[in-house]
Short mmCIF file of C-alpha atoms in Angstrom, two decimals:
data_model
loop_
_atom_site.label_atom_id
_atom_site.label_comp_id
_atom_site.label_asym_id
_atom_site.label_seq_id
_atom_site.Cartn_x
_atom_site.Cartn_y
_atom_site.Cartn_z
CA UNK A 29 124.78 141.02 106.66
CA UNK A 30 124.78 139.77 109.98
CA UNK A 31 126.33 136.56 111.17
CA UNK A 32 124.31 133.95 112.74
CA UNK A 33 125.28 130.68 114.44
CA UNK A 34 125.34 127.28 111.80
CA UNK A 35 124.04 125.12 114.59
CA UNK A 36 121.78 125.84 117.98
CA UNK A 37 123.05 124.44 121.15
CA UNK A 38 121.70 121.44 122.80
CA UNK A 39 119.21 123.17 124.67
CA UNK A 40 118.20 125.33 121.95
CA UNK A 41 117.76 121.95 120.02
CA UNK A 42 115.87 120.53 122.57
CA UNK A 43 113.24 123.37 122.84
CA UNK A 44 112.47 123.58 118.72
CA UNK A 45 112.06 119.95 119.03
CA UNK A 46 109.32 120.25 121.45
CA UNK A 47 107.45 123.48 119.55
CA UNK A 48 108.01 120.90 116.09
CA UNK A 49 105.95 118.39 118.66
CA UNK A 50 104.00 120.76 119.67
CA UNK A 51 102.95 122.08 116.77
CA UNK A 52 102.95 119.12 114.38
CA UNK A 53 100.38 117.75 117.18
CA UNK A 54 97.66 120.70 116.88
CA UNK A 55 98.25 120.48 113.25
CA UNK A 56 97.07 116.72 113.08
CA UNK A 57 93.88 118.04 115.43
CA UNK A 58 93.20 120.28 113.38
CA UNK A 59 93.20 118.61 110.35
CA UNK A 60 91.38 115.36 111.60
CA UNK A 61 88.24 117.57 111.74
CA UNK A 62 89.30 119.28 108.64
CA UNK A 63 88.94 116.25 106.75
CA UNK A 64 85.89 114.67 108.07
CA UNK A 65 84.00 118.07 108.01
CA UNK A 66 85.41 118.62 104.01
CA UNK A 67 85.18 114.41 102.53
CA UNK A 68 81.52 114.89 104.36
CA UNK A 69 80.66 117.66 102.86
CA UNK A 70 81.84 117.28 99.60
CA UNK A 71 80.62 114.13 99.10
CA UNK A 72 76.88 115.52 100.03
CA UNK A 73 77.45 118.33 96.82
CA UNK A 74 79.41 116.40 94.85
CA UNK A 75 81.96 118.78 94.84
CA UNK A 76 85.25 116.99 93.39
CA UNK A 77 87.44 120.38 95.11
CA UNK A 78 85.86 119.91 98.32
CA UNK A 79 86.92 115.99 98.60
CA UNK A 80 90.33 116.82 97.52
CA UNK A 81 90.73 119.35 99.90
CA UNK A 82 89.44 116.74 102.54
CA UNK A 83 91.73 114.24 101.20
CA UNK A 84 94.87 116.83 101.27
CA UNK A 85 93.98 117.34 105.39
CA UNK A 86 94.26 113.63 105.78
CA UNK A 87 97.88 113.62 103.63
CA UNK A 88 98.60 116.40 105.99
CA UNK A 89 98.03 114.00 108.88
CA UNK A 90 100.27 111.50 107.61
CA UNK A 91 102.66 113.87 106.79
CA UNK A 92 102.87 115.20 110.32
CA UNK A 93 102.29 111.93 111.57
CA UNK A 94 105.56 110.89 109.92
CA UNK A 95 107.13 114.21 111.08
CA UNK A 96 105.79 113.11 114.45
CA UNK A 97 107.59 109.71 114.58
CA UNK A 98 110.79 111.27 113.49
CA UNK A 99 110.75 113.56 116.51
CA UNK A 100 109.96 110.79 118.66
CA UNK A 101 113.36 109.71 118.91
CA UNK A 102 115.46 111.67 121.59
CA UNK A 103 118.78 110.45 120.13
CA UNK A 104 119.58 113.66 117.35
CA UNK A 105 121.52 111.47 115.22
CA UNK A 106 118.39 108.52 115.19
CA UNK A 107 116.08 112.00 113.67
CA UNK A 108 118.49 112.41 111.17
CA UNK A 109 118.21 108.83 109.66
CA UNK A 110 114.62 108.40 109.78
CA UNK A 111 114.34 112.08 107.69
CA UNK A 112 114.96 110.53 104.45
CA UNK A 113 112.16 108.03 104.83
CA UNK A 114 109.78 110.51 106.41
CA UNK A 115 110.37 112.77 103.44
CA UNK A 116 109.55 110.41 100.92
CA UNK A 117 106.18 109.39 103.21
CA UNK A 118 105.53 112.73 102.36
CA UNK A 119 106.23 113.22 98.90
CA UNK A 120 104.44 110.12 98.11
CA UNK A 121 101.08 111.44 100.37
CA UNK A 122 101.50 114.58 97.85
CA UNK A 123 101.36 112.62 94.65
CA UNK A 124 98.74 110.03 95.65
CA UNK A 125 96.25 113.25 96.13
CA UNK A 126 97.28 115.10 92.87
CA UNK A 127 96.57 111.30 90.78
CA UNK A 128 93.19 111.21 92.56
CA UNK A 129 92.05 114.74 92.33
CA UNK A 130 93.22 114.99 88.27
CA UNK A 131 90.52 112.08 87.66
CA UNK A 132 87.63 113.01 89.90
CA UNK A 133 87.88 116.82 88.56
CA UNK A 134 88.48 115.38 84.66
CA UNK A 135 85.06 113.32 85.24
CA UNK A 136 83.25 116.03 86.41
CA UNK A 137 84.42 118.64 83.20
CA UNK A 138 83.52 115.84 81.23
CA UNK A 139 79.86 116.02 82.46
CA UNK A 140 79.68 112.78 84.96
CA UNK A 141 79.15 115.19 87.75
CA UNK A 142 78.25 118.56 88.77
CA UNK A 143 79.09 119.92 92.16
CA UNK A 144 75.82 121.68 94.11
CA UNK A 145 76.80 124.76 96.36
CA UNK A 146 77.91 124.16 99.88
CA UNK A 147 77.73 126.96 102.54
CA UNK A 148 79.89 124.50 104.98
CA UNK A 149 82.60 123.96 102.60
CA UNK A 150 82.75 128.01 102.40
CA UNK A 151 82.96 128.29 106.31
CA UNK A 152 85.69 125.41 107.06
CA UNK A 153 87.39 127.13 103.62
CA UNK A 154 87.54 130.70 105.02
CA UNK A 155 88.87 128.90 108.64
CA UNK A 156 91.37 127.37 107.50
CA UNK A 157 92.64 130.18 105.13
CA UNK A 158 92.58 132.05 109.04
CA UNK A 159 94.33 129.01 110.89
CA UNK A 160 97.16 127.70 108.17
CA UNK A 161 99.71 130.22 107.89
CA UNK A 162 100.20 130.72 111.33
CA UNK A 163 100.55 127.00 111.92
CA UNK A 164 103.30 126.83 109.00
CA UNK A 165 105.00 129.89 109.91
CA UNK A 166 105.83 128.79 113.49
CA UNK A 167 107.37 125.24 112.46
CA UNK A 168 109.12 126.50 109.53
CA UNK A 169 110.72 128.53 111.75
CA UNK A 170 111.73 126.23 114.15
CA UNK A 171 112.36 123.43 111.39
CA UNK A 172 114.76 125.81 109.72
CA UNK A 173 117.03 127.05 112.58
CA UNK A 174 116.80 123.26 113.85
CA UNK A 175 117.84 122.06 110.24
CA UNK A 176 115.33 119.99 109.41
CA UNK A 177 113.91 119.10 106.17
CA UNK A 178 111.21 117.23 107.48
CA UNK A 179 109.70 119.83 109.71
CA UNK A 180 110.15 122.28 106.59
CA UNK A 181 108.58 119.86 104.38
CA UNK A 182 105.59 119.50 106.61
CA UNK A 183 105.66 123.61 107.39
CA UNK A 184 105.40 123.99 103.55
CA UNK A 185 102.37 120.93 103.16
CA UNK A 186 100.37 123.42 105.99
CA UNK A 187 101.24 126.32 103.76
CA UNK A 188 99.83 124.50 101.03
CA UNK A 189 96.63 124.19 102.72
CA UNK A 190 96.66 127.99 102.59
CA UNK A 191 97.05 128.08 99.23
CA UNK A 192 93.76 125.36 98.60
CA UNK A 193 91.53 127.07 100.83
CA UNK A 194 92.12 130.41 98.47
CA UNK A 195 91.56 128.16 95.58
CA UNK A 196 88.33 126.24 97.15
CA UNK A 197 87.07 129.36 98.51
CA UNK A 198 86.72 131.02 95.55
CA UNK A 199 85.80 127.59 93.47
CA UNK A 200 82.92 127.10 95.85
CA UNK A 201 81.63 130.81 95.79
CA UNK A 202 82.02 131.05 92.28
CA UNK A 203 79.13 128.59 91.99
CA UNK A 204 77.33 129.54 94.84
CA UNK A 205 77.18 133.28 93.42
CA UNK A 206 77.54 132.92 89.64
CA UNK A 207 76.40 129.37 89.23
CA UNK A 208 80.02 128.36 87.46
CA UNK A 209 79.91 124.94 88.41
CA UNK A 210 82.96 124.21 86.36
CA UNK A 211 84.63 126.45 88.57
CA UNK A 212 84.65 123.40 91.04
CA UNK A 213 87.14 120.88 89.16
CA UNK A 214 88.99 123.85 88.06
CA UNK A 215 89.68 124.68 91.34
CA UNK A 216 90.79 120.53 91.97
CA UNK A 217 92.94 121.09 89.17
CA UNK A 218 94.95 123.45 90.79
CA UNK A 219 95.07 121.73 93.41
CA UNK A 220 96.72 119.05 91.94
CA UNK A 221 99.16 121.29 90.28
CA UNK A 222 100.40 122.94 93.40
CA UNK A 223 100.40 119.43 95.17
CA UNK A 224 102.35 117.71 92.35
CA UNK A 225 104.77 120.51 93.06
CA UNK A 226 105.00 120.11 96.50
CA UNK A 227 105.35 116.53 96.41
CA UNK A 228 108.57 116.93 93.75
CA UNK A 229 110.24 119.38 96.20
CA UNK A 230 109.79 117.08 99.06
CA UNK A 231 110.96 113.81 97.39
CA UNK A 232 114.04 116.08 96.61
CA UNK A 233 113.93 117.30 100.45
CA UNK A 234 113.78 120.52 98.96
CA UNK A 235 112.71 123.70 101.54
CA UNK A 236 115.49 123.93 104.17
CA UNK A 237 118.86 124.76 105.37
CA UNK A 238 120.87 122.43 107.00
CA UNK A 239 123.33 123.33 109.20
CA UNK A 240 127.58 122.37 107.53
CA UNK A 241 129.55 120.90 109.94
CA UNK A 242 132.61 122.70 108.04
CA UNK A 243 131.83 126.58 108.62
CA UNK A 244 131.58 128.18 112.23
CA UNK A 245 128.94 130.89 110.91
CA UNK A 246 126.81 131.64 108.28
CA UNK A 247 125.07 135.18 107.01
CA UNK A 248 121.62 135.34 106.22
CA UNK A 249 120.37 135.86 102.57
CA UNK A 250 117.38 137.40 101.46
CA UNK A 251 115.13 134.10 101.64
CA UNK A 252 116.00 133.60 105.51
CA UNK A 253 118.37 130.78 104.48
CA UNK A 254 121.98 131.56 105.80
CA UNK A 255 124.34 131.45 103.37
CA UNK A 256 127.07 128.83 103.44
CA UNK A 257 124.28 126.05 104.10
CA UNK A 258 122.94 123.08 102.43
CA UNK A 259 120.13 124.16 101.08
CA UNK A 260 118.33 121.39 100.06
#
């Protein structure tokens, strides 16, 4: 294994914490227009996994809004106490969408609604399956050798995204080419599952390494995570 520092050096710091601004920035631009295109859309087809797809881009502008505020502070040790709070911001974004989602898609397997195909819900679905992991990748990156749980927290709600626009994608073509329209609130379903998940690992601040104080290197397991950390 090969060692790696615990903790960057003050400029180092200072650099990840402008890419985290950086890229928590184009990640609320992007997902502004995410969710007006997706809420707009879905509403028009009546498509309960389109709306909570919308409705996860605007909890992923809150939770890189709260990311955001966190990083606004230039003193390091001001970040760390305003984590905890941003965290739970977060979490509770995560389970807010999951409660709303379970109902909409229940009411529409139950027969109050069926979801009509929507050719821009497959375009912004594909895009942002194209866009997302690139976005997380970079900032959990950075939030991970800067030790922060928030930035991973918010890396992992952009990752998410990923994951939704493989589930709406094929939700939404699924009754566009077979004429499943149940295929739409199953799709909602899962997402809800994935972000009850996410919203449990966050409220635990789950998803990153912090640096210890106590050890003056670290080795890096097979996750990326250097061993001798707090992984939270």
């Amino acid at each position: 294994m090969t060692a790696i520092p615990l903790s960057p050096s003050p400029v180092r710091r200072d650099t990840l914490t402008r890419r985290i601004r950086l890229l928590v920035a184009a990640t609320i631009a992007y997902n502004v227009i995410e969710a007006m295109v997706a809420i707009t859309a879905g509403t028009m087809a009546s498509s309960t996994a389109l709306v909570g797809f919308g409705l996860d881009s605007v909890v992923e502008v809150s939770s890189a809004t709260a990311v955001a505020w966190q990083f606004s502070a230039r003193d390091p040790a001001v970040r760390e106490a305003r984590e905890q709070r941003a965290l739970r911001i977060i979490a509770v974004s995560f389970f807010a969408l999951a409660a709303y989602v379970t109902v909409d898609a229940v009411r529409a397997l139950t027969g109050t609604g069926e979801a009509d195909h929507s050719i821009p819900g497959i375009v912004l679905a594909a895009l942002s399956l194209a866009i997302m992991p690139f976005l997380s990748a970079a900032q959990r990156k950075a939030g991970r050798e800067l030790g922060s749980a928030t930035a991973v927290a918010d890396s992992k709600q952009t990752l998410l995204c990923t994951y939704l626009s493989a589930v709406l994608l094929i939700g939404l073509l699924a009754n566009l080419l077979l004429g499943w329209s149940w295929a739409d609130p199953i799709a909602a379903l899962a997402i809800a599952a994935i972000a009850v998940k996410e919203g449990r690992d966050a409220w635990q601040g789950r998803g990153c390494c912090a640096p210890s104080t106590h050890a003056p290197t670290a080795t890096a397991d097979a996750c990326g995570c250097a061993t001798g950390c707090n992984c939270r």
